[in-house]
Amino acid sequence: MAPDTPRRSSRTGSSSKLDDCAHLNPPTGPPWFVCPYQLSSVDGSGRSMTLRTDGGDRFPPSLDSTFSRDEVSMALTRCGLLVDRAETLARLYAHHRDWTVVEEKWIEERVDERSTRGSSKGIYRALSSRFKTVGSELPSIAQLPSVLDQCETGRDRAQVLYLYLLEDDPLVKYAVRRYVDRLREAGVDGLDFEQETIRRLLDEFRYDDGSEFDYAESTTRRWGEGLRSVMREIGVLDSQQALQGEVPTLGPTPLLVASGYSWEVHGDDWLSRPIGWRYLFQPDQYWDSLAKRVSDHPNWEASGIHGELRLQPVGDTYDWADPWEGDG
């Protein structure tokens, strides 16, 4: 679990020079192209540093047998990312800073354009839950509108909001971790989002008491449709008909959020196990390029210890996103 307050960098003022694979994002060539160079950096003393990508607990552990029945739901059958509506909700909260007021406005004004109060309230509950549960591992809801304003594309916005979904929905996080394992083991061929594959992964899920996943087939089918919808919005599936996934391109803003998320979860060792990059299906071969891009941002700095490259925020992790105070 991330700490209650954002981590702060313990080193400031170092100079860095990260090069080699910077132009490869995503790397050219086949999906599992291996960069022919080692990302390097030179700290203030002139010592060379390298990015460690081996050893340690680099891969996210399974979430099987972790959650109780009360914690697991099929909320994804109700709505996917709903990027525009989620952004509207974030702006309402950033403006009013009171969930009671936000809910009243959402329901009374039918902000989500739903025809009934019941359906509008259902969408509100699903989306607001993703924001109410967030901790310091992601930008605060007051900062989120500023983060989304810095996104260059709709896909960028979806990739940012996707991380909030993962933090809120244990079943989605479980499935994504299983697909992260499949990507590591089989390359992009492992990103098979056929309904049968999804059903098999869900059938293997166990609650914390050892009991089996037991939702109806029709519910599981709708949940699979919801998961594919999310994968399309973040760029893993490229069309309505596609079932075979691919490595998505990360824009500058979702890369910063995914890196900050990884830092908040794993601290100084985050580069050896960048969980945010993994959740966005970035294989090891892409990490040099991603690290170079992060190091070029003024709110991040490179340093090293025992010849190993470290990247950390200069101040608070999400200082680059100001709290939003626009109109609701």
mmCIF file of C-alpha atoms in Angstrom:
data_model
loop_
_atom_site.group_PDB
_atom_site.id
_atom_site.type_symbol
_atom_site.label_atom_id
_atom_site.label_comp_id
_atom_site.label_asym_id
_atom_site.label_seq_id
_atom_site.Cartn_x
_atom_site.Cartn_y
_atom_site.Cartn_z
ATOM 1 C CA MET A 1 0.000 0.000 0.000
ATOM 2 C CA ALA A 2 1.232 3.471 -0.844
ATOM 3 C CA PRO A 3 2.212 5.745 2.038
ATOM 4 C CA ASP A 4 -0.265 8.304 3.374
ATOM 5 C CA THR A 5 1.797 11.197 2.051
ATOM 6 C CA PRO A 6 3.699 11.477 -1.236
ATOM 7 C CA ARG A 7 7.334 10.486 -1.126
ATOM 8 C CA ARG A 8 9.915 13.228 -1.444
ATOM 9 C CA SER A 9 13.206 13.004 -3.235
ATOM 10 C CA SER A 10 16.188 12.900 -0.903
ATOM 11 C CA ARG A 11 18.576 14.161 -3.551
ATOM 12 C CA THR A 12 18.434 17.438 -5.433
ATOM 13 C CA GLY A 13 20.737 19.318 -7.718
ATOM 14 C CA SER A 14 22.287 16.355 -9.532
ATOM 15 C CA SER A 15 22.925 16.602 -13.260
ATOM 16 C CA SER A 16 22.047 13.735 -15.570
ATOM 17 C CA LYS A 17 22.519 12.651 -19.130
ATOM 18 C CA LEU A 18 20.318 9.790 -20.271
ATOM 19 C CA ASP A 19 20.624 8.716 -23.860
ATOM 20 C CA ASP A 20 20.807 5.837 -26.345
ATOM 21 C CA CYS A 21 17.248 4.481 -26.727
ATOM 22 C CA ALA A 22 15.414 7.770 -26.146
ATOM 23 C CA HIS A 23 14.098 7.944 -29.697
ATOM 24 C CA LEU A 24 12.472 4.532 -29.512
ATOM 25 C CA ASN A 25 8.975 4.913 -28.073
ATOM 26 C CA PRO A 26 7.652 2.473 -28.737
ATOM 27 C CA PRO A 27 10.803 0.764 -30.083
ATOM 28 C CA THR A 28 10.806 0.131 -33.795
ATOM 29 C CA GLY A 29 10.855 -3.388 -35.142
ATOM 30 C CA PRO A 30 8.858 -6.329 -33.788
ATOM 31 C CA PRO A 31 6.956 -5.991 -30.495
ATOM 32 C CA TRP A 32 9.742 -7.637 -28.515
ATOM 33 C CA PHE A 33 12.551 -5.583 -30.066
ATOM 34 C CA VAL A 34 15.553 -5.431 -27.720
ATOM 35 C CA CYS A 35 17.303 -2.083 -27.483
ATOM 36 C CA PRO A 36 20.953 -2.640 -28.463
ATOM 37 C CA TYR A 37 22.158 -0.115 -25.883
ATOM 38 C CA GLN A 38 22.080 0.082 -22.112
ATOM 39 C CA LEU A 39 20.469 3.192 -20.725
ATOM 40 C CA SER A 40 23.201 5.160 -19.009
ATOM 41 C CA SER A 41 23.487 8.210 -16.859
ATOM 42 C CA VAL A 42 26.345 10.226 -15.451
ATOM 43 C CA ASP A 43 25.923 11.686 -11.997
ATOM 44 C CA GLY A 44 27.692 14.710 -10.604
ATOM 45 C CA SER A 45 30.898 12.756 -9.983
ATOM 46 C CA GLY A 46 31.079 11.505 -13.553
ATOM 47 C CA ARG A 47 30.302 7.895 -12.657
ATOM 48 C CA SER A 48 28.336 5.827 -15.157
ATOM 49 C CA MET A 49 25.040 4.316 -14.035
ATOM 50 C CA THR A 50 22.828 1.653 -15.546
ATOM 51 C CA LEU A 51 19.154 0.779 -15.321
ATOM 52 C CA ARG A 52 18.737 -2.518 -13.462
ATOM 53 C CA THR A 53 16.110 -4.703 -15.086
ATOM 54 C CA ASP A 54 16.887 -8.061 -13.530
ATOM 55 C CA GLY A 55 16.510 -9.692 -10.150
ATOM 56 C CA GLY A 56 14.250 -8.723 -7.303
ATOM 57 C CA ASP A 57 10.488 -8.925 -7.097
ATOM 58 C CA ARG A 58 9.912 -7.327 -10.469
ATOM 59 C CA PHE A 59 6.634 -8.959 -11.392
ATOM 60 C CA PRO A 60 3.370 -8.149 -9.625
ATOM 61 C CA PRO A 61 2.200 -11.040 -7.445
ATOM 62 C CA SER A 62 -1.110 -12.733 -8.091
ATOM 63 C CA LEU A 63 -4.129 -11.282 -6.323
ATOM 64 C CA ASP A 64 -5.749 -14.700 -6.087
ATOM 65 C CA SER A 65 -7.140 -15.538 -2.617
ATOM 66 C CA THR A 66 -6.623 -11.922 -1.534
ATOM 67 C CA PHE A 67 -10.100 -10.381 -1.550
ATOM 68 C CA SER A 68 -13.329 -11.205 0.269
ATOM 69 C CA ARG A 69 -16.696 -11.511 -1.432
ATOM 70 C CA ASP A 70 -17.675 -8.134 0.012
ATOM 71 C CA GLU A 71 -14.734 -6.479 -1.752
ATOM 72 C CA VAL A 72 -15.328 -8.015 -5.186
ATOM 73 C CA SER A 73 -18.060 -6.816 -7.508
ATOM 74 C CA MET A 74 -19.020 -6.931 -11.168
ATOM 75 C CA ALA A 75 -19.218 -3.117 -11.394
ATOM 76 C CA LEU A 76 -17.523 -3.238 -14.791
ATOM 77 C CA THR A 77 -20.778 -4.624 -16.199
ATOM 78 C CA ARG A 78 -22.406 -1.281 -15.317
ATOM 79 C CA CYS A 79 -19.899 1.024 -16.984
ATOM 80 C CA GLY A 80 -16.401 1.101 -18.383
ATOM 81 C CA LEU A 81 -14.077 4.094 -18.191
ATOM 82 C CA LEU A 82 -16.672 6.618 -19.483
ATOM 83 C CA VAL A 83 -13.846 9.094 -19.972
ATOM 84 C CA ASP A 84 -15.882 12.240 -20.630
ATOM 85 C CA ARG A 85 -18.279 11.632 -17.739
ATOM 86 C CA ALA A 86 -15.462 10.710 -15.363
ATOM 87 C CA GLU A 87 -13.687 13.942 -16.273
ATOM 88 C CA THR A 88 -16.884 15.926 -15.692
ATOM 89 C CA LEU A 89 -17.270 14.319 -12.282
ATOM 90 C CA ALA A 90 -13.659 15.118 -11.372
ATOM 91 C CA ARG A 91 -14.187 18.762 -12.327
ATOM 92 C CA LEU A 92 -17.378 18.960 -10.284
ATOM 93 C CA TYR A 93 -15.563 17.690 -7.230
ATOM 94 C CA ALA A 94 -12.500 19.878 -7.786
ATOM 95 C CA HIS A 95 -14.823 22.883 -7.921
ATOM 96 C CA HIS A 96 -17.115 22.054 -4.978
ATOM 97 C CA ARG A 97 -14.831 19.844 -2.807
ATOM 98 C CA ASP A 98 -17.939 18.212 -1.308
ATOM 99 C CA TRP A 99 -19.223 14.830 -2.499
ATOM 100 C CA THR A 100 -22.724 15.511 -1.179
ATOM 101 C CA VAL A 101 -23.023 18.643 -3.311
ATOM 102 C CA VAL A 102 -21.495 16.856 -6.291
ATOM 103 C CA GLU A 103 -23.992 13.985 -6.054
ATOM 104 C CA GLU A 104 -26.933 16.379 -5.831
ATOM 105 C CA LYS A 105 -25.812 18.273 -8.921
ATOM 106 C CA TRP A 106 -25.053 15.063 -10.797
ATOM 107 C CA ILE A 107 -28.482 13.557 -10.122
ATOM 108 C CA GLU A 108 -30.650 16.680 -10.360
ATOM 109 C CA GLU A 109 -29.003 18.047 -13.495
ATOM 110 C CA ARG A 110 -28.581 14.628 -15.125
ATOM 111 C CA VAL A 111 -24.969 15.505 -15.857
ATOM 112 C CA ASP A 112 -24.408 12.075 -17.386
ATOM 113 C CA GLU A 113 -27.472 12.514 -19.657
ATOM 114 C CA ARG A 114 -29.138 9.379 -18.270
ATOM 115 C CA SER A 115 -32.919 9.283 -18.630
ATOM 116 C CA THR A 116 -33.753 8.227 -15.073
ATOM 117 C CA ARG A 117 -32.543 9.120 -11.616
ATOM 118 C CA GLY A 118 -31.810 5.475 -10.926
ATOM 119 C CA SER A 119 -29.523 4.989 -13.898
ATOM 120 C CA SER A 120 -27.844 8.348 -13.267
ATOM 121 C CA LYS A 121 -27.238 7.411 -9.633
ATOM 122 C CA GLY A 122 -25.768 4.049 -10.683
ATOM 123 C CA ILE A 123 -23.204 5.703 -12.940
ATOM 124 C CA TYR A 124 -22.395 8.254 -10.243
ATOM 125 C CA ARG A 125 -21.728 5.537 -7.677
ATOM 126 C CA ALA A 126 -19.478 3.579 -10.015
ATOM 127 C CA LEU A 127 -17.406 6.586 -11.102
ATOM 128 C CA SER A 128 -17.228 8.355 -7.749
ATOM 129 C CA SER A 129 -16.059 5.154 -6.052
ATOM 130 C CA ARG A 130 -12.922 5.237 -8.228
ATOM 131 C CA PHE A 131 -12.110 8.722 -6.996
ATOM 132 C CA LYS A 132 -13.117 8.369 -3.345
ATOM 133 C CA THR A 133 -10.786 5.416 -2.751
ATOM 134 C CA VAL A 134 -7.658 6.929 -4.281
ATOM 135 C CA GLY A 135 -4.656 7.564 -2.045
ATOM 136 C CA SER A 136 -1.349 9.351 -2.606
ATOM 137 C CA GLU A 137 -0.295 6.806 -5.227
ATOM 138 C CA LEU A 138 -2.249 8.806 -7.854
ATOM 139 C CA PRO A 139 -2.966 12.525 -8.345
ATOM 140 C CA SER A 140 -5.645 13.816 -5.981
ATOM 141 C CA ILE A 141 -9.087 14.469 -7.429
ATOM 142 C CA ALA A 142 -8.450 18.196 -7.016
ATOM 143 C CA GLN A 143 -5.394 17.776 -9.277
ATOM 144 C CA LEU A 144 -7.010 15.398 -11.767
ATOM 145 C CA PRO A 145 -8.641 18.045 -14.019
ATOM 146 C CA SER A 146 -5.212 19.682 -14.425
ATOM 147 C CA VAL A 147 -3.720 16.275 -15.268
ATOM 148 C CA LEU A 148 -6.417 15.597 -17.863
ATOM 149 C CA ASP A 149 -5.965 19.093 -19.347
ATOM 150 C CA GLN A 150 -2.327 18.174 -20.029
ATOM 151 C CA CYS A 151 -3.281 15.007 -21.913
ATOM 152 C CA GLU A 152 -2.778 15.271 -25.659
ATOM 153 C CA THR A 153 -5.352 12.704 -26.801
ATOM 154 C CA GLY A 154 -8.460 10.900 -25.647
ATOM 155 C CA ARG A 155 -6.346 7.787 -25.259
ATOM 156 C CA ASP A 156 -4.030 9.652 -22.892
ATOM 157 C CA ARG A 157 -6.998 10.611 -20.734
ATOM 158 C CA ALA A 158 -8.264 7.037 -20.759
ATOM 159 C CA GLN A 159 -4.870 5.686 -19.689
ATOM 160 C CA VAL A 160 -4.814 8.043 -16.706
ATOM 161 C CA LEU A 161 -8.373 7.194 -15.615
ATOM 162 C CA TYR A 162 -7.666 3.480 -16.085
ATOM 163 C CA LEU A 163 -5.225 3.577 -13.155
ATOM 164 C CA TYR A 164 -7.997 4.911 -10.906
ATOM 165 C CA LEU A 165 -10.222 2.026 -12.018
ATOM 166 C CA LEU A 166 -7.490 -0.478 -11.108
ATOM 167 C CA GLU A 167 -7.101 0.983 -7.627
ATOM 168 C CA ASP A 168 -10.848 0.745 -7.021
ATOM 169 C CA ASP A 169 -11.820 -2.571 -8.609
ATOM 170 C CA PRO A 170 -10.062 -5.707 -7.275
ATOM 171 C CA LEU A 171 -11.425 -7.979 -10.000
ATOM 172 C CA VAL A 172 -10.170 -5.728 -12.800
ATOM 173 C CA LYS A 173 -6.774 -5.495 -11.099
ATOM 174 C CA TYR A 174 -6.682 -9.291 -10.762
ATOM 175 C CA ALA A 175 -7.408 -9.760 -14.464
ATOM 176 C CA VAL A 176 -4.887 -7.113 -15.514
ATOM 177 C CA ARG A 177 -2.176 -8.740 -13.399
ATOM 178 C CA ARG A 178 -2.908 -12.060 -15.066
ATOM 179 C CA TYR A 179 -2.546 -10.401 -18.457
ATOM 180 C CA VAL A 180 0.706 -8.739 -17.341
ATOM 181 C CA ASP A 181 2.000 -12.246 -16.580
ATOM 182 C CA ARG A 182 0.818 -13.477 -19.976
ATOM 183 C CA LEU A 183 2.591 -10.591 -21.716
ATOM 184 C CA ARG A 184 5.815 -11.421 -19.892
ATOM 185 C CA GLU A 185 5.582 -15.127 -20.662
ATOM 186 C CA ALA A 186 4.312 -15.097 -24.253
ATOM 187 C CA GLY A 187 4.797 -11.576 -25.592
ATOM 188 C CA VAL A 188 1.858 -9.861 -27.246
ATOM 189 C CA ASP A 189 0.390 -13.245 -28.119
ATOM 190 C CA GLY A 190 -0.534 -13.423 -24.443
ATOM 191 C CA LEU A 191 -2.828 -10.412 -24.837
ATOM 192 C CA ASP A 192 -5.715 -12.557 -26.035
ATOM 193 C CA PHE A 193 -9.028 -11.018 -24.995
ATOM 194 C CA GLU A 194 -11.330 -13.707 -26.384
ATOM 195 C CA GLN A 195 -14.271 -14.290 -24.064
ATOM 196 C CA GLU A 196 -13.152 -17.868 -23.435
ATOM 197 C CA THR A 197 -9.742 -16.641 -22.213
ATOM 198 C CA ILE A 198 -11.341 -14.079 -19.908
ATOM 199 C CA ARG A 199 -13.791 -16.649 -18.563
ATOM 200 C CA ARG A 200 -10.953 -19.075 -17.853
ATOM 201 C CA LEU A 201 -9.030 -16.421 -15.907
ATOM 202 C CA LEU A 202 -12.119 -15.590 -13.862
ATOM 203 C CA ASP A 203 -12.775 -19.282 -13.205
ATOM 204 C CA GLU A 204 -9.292 -19.484 -11.671
ATOM 205 C CA PHE A 205 -10.003 -16.629 -9.258
ATOM 206 C CA ARG A 206 -10.457 -17.568 -5.609
ATOM 207 C CA TYR A 207 -11.787 -15.477 -2.725
ATOM 208 C CA ASP A 208 -9.802 -15.143 0.478
ATOM 209 C CA ASP A 209 -11.754 -18.037 2.012
ATOM 210 C CA GLY A 210 -10.790 -20.327 -0.863
ATOM 211 C CA SER A 211 -14.227 -20.365 -2.484
ATOM 212 C CA GLU A 212 -14.590 -20.121 -6.250
ATOM 213 C CA PHE A 213 -15.770 -17.321 -8.499
ATOM 214 C CA ASP A 214 -19.434 -18.108 -9.129
ATOM 215 C CA TYR A 215 -21.185 -15.438 -11.193
ATOM 216 C CA ALA A 216 -23.627 -16.442 -13.916
ATOM 217 C CA GLU A 217 -22.311 -16.972 -17.440
ATOM 218 C CA SER A 218 -24.334 -14.010 -18.742
ATOM 219 C CA THR A 219 -22.809 -11.719 -16.101
ATOM 220 C CA THR A 220 -19.312 -12.966 -16.873
ATOM 221 C CA ARG A 221 -19.932 -12.307 -20.574
ATOM 222 C CA ARG A 222 -20.970 -8.703 -19.878
ATOM 223 C CA TRP A 223 -17.937 -8.258 -17.643
ATOM 224 C CA GLY A 224 -15.702 -9.487 -20.463
ATOM 225 C CA GLU A 225 -17.313 -6.956 -22.803
ATOM 226 C CA GLY A 226 -16.558 -4.256 -20.225
ATOM 227 C CA LEU A 227 -12.916 -5.323 -19.969
ATOM 228 C CA ARG A 228 -12.511 -5.279 -23.752
ATOM 229 C CA SER A 229 -14.073 -1.802 -23.822
ATOM 230 C CA VAL A 230 -11.442 -0.579 -21.342
ATOM 231 C CA MET A 231 -8.655 -2.205 -23.381
ATOM 232 C CA ARG A 232 -9.878 -0.442 -26.516
ATOM 233 C CA GLU A 233 -9.895 2.941 -24.814
ATOM 234 C CA ILE A 234 -6.329 2.599 -23.495
ATOM 235 C CA GLY A 235 -5.005 1.378 -26.853
ATOM 236 C CA VAL A 236 -4.465 -2.337 -26.210
ATOM 237 C CA LEU A 237 -7.234 -3.335 -28.645
ATOM 238 C CA ASP A 238 -7.356 -1.275 -31.824
ATOM 239 C CA SER A 239 -10.952 -1.779 -32.949
ATOM 240 C CA GLN A 240 -14.411 -2.923 -31.875
ATOM 241 C CA GLN A 241 -13.798 -6.318 -33.459
ATOM 242 C CA ALA A 242 -10.201 -6.834 -32.281
ATOM 243 C CA LEU A 243 -9.540 -9.551 -29.715
ATOM 244 C CA GLN A 244 -5.751 -9.729 -29.978
ATOM 245 C CA GLY A 245 -4.005 -6.992 -28.024
ATOM 246 C CA GLU A 246 -0.880 -4.959 -28.693
ATOM 247 C CA VAL A 247 1.503 -2.802 -26.668
ATOM 248 C CA PRO A 248 -0.054 0.680 -26.414
ATOM 249 C CA THR A 249 1.861 3.900 -26.911
ATOM 250 C CA LEU A 250 2.115 6.065 -23.786
ATOM 251 C CA GLY A 251 1.689 9.810 -24.108
ATOM 252 C CA PRO A 252 3.722 12.178 -21.902
ATOM 253 C CA THR A 253 1.052 12.667 -19.238
ATOM 254 C CA PRO A 254 0.012 9.033 -18.666
ATOM 255 C CA LEU A 255 3.732 8.161 -18.581
ATOM 256 C CA LEU A 256 4.273 10.693 -15.781
ATOM 257 C CA VAL A 257 1.268 9.372 -13.845
ATOM 258 C CA ALA A 258 2.284 5.721 -14.308
ATOM 259 C CA SER A 259 5.832 6.557 -13.191
ATOM 260 C CA GLY A 260 4.601 8.495 -10.168
ATOM 261 C CA TYR A 261 2.304 5.621 -9.285
ATOM 262 C CA SER A 262 5.245 3.202 -9.477
ATOM 263 C CA TRP A 263 7.376 5.484 -7.293
ATOM 264 C CA GLU A 264 4.640 5.811 -4.684
ATOM 265 C CA VAL A 265 4.179 2.038 -4.524
ATOM 266 C CA HIS A 266 7.821 0.894 -4.608
ATOM 267 C CA GLY A 267 9.929 3.937 -3.716
ATOM 268 C CA ASP A 268 13.608 4.019 -4.694
ATOM 269 C CA ASP A 269 13.450 0.561 -6.270
ATOM 270 C CA TRP A 270 10.585 1.393 -8.604
ATOM 271 C CA LEU A 271 12.670 1.271 -11.794
ATOM 272 C CA SER A 272 13.382 -2.432 -11.262
ATOM 273 C CA ARG A 273 9.637 -3.131 -11.006
ATOM 274 C CA PRO A 274 7.668 -0.233 -12.524
ATOM 275 C CA ILE A 275 4.194 -1.458 -11.708
ATOM 276 C CA GLY A 276 2.476 1.476 -13.437
ATOM 277 C CA TRP A 277 4.284 0.727 -16.703
ATOM 278 C CA ARG A 278 3.394 -2.935 -16.382
ATOM 279 C CA TYR A 279 -0.280 -2.188 -15.792
ATOM 280 C CA LEU A 280 -0.153 -0.257 -19.069
ATOM 281 C CA PHE A 281 1.392 -3.302 -20.749
ATOM 282 C CA GLN A 282 4.896 -1.929 -21.337
ATOM 283 C CA PRO A 283 7.361 -4.867 -21.621
ATOM 284 C CA ASP A 284 10.903 -4.711 -20.254
ATOM 285 C CA GLN A 285 12.340 -3.861 -23.661
ATOM 286 C CA TYR A 286 10.581 -0.484 -23.544
ATOM 287 C CA TRP A 287 11.854 0.587 -20.143
ATOM 288 C CA ASP A 288 15.062 2.302 -21.285
ATOM 289 C CA SER A 289 13.104 4.587 -23.581
ATOM 290 C CA LEU A 290 10.459 5.322 -20.949
ATOM 291 C CA ALA A 291 13.082 6.098 -18.287
ATOM 292 C CA LYS A 292 14.795 8.530 -20.649
ATOM 293 C CA ARG A 293 11.543 10.368 -21.264
ATOM 294 C CA VAL A 294 10.777 10.608 -17.537
ATOM 295 C CA SER A 295 14.304 11.862 -16.765
ATOM 296 C CA ASP A 296 13.814 14.717 -19.238
ATOM 297 C CA HIS A 297 10.890 16.097 -17.227
ATOM 298 C CA PRO A 298 11.863 18.996 -14.911
ATOM 299 C CA ASN A 299 9.998 17.445 -11.964
ATOM 300 C CA TRP A 300 12.116 14.276 -12.069
ATOM 301 C CA GLU A 301 15.836 13.815 -11.491
ATOM 302 C CA ALA A 302 18.379 11.077 -12.131
ATOM 303 C CA SER A 303 20.981 9.960 -9.611
ATOM 304 C CA GLY A 304 22.728 6.741 -8.756
ATOM 305 C CA ILE A 305 24.028 4.478 -6.034
ATOM 306 C CA HIS A 306 26.568 1.702 -6.556
ATOM 307 C CA GLY A 307 26.407 2.324 -10.290
ATOM 308 C CA GLU A 308 22.633 1.796 -10.478
ATOM 309 C CA LEU A 309 20.397 4.420 -12.056
ATOM 310 C CA ARG A 310 17.761 5.976 -9.832
ATOM 311 C CA LEU A 311 14.922 8.257 -10.910
ATOM 312 C CA GLN A 312 12.836 10.116 -8.368
ATOM 313 C CA PRO A 313 10.568 13.168 -8.196
ATOM 314 C CA VAL A 314 12.319 16.413 -7.291
ATOM 315 C CA GLY A 315 9.579 17.315 -4.804
ATOM 316 C CA ASP A 316 6.104 15.902 -4.284
ATOM 317 C CA THR A 317 5.316 13.268 -6.870
ATOM 318 C CA TYR A 318 2.577 15.185 -8.663
ATOM 319 C CA ASP A 319 3.774 18.763 -8.170
ATOM 320 C CA TRP A 320 3.525 19.225 -11.941
ATOM 321 C CA ALA A 321 -0.305 19.162 -11.671
ATOM 322 C CA ASP A 322 -1.829 22.141 -9.870
ATOM 323 C CA PRO A 323 -5.123 21.811 -7.976
ATOM 324 C CA TRP A 324 -7.939 22.875 -10.281
ATOM 325 C CA GLU A 325 -10.267 25.706 -9.306
ATOM 326 C CA GLY A 326 -12.309 26.216 -12.452
ATOM 327 C CA ASP A 327 -16.066 26.411 -12.772
ATOM 328 C CA GLY A 328 -18.107 23.320 -11.930
#
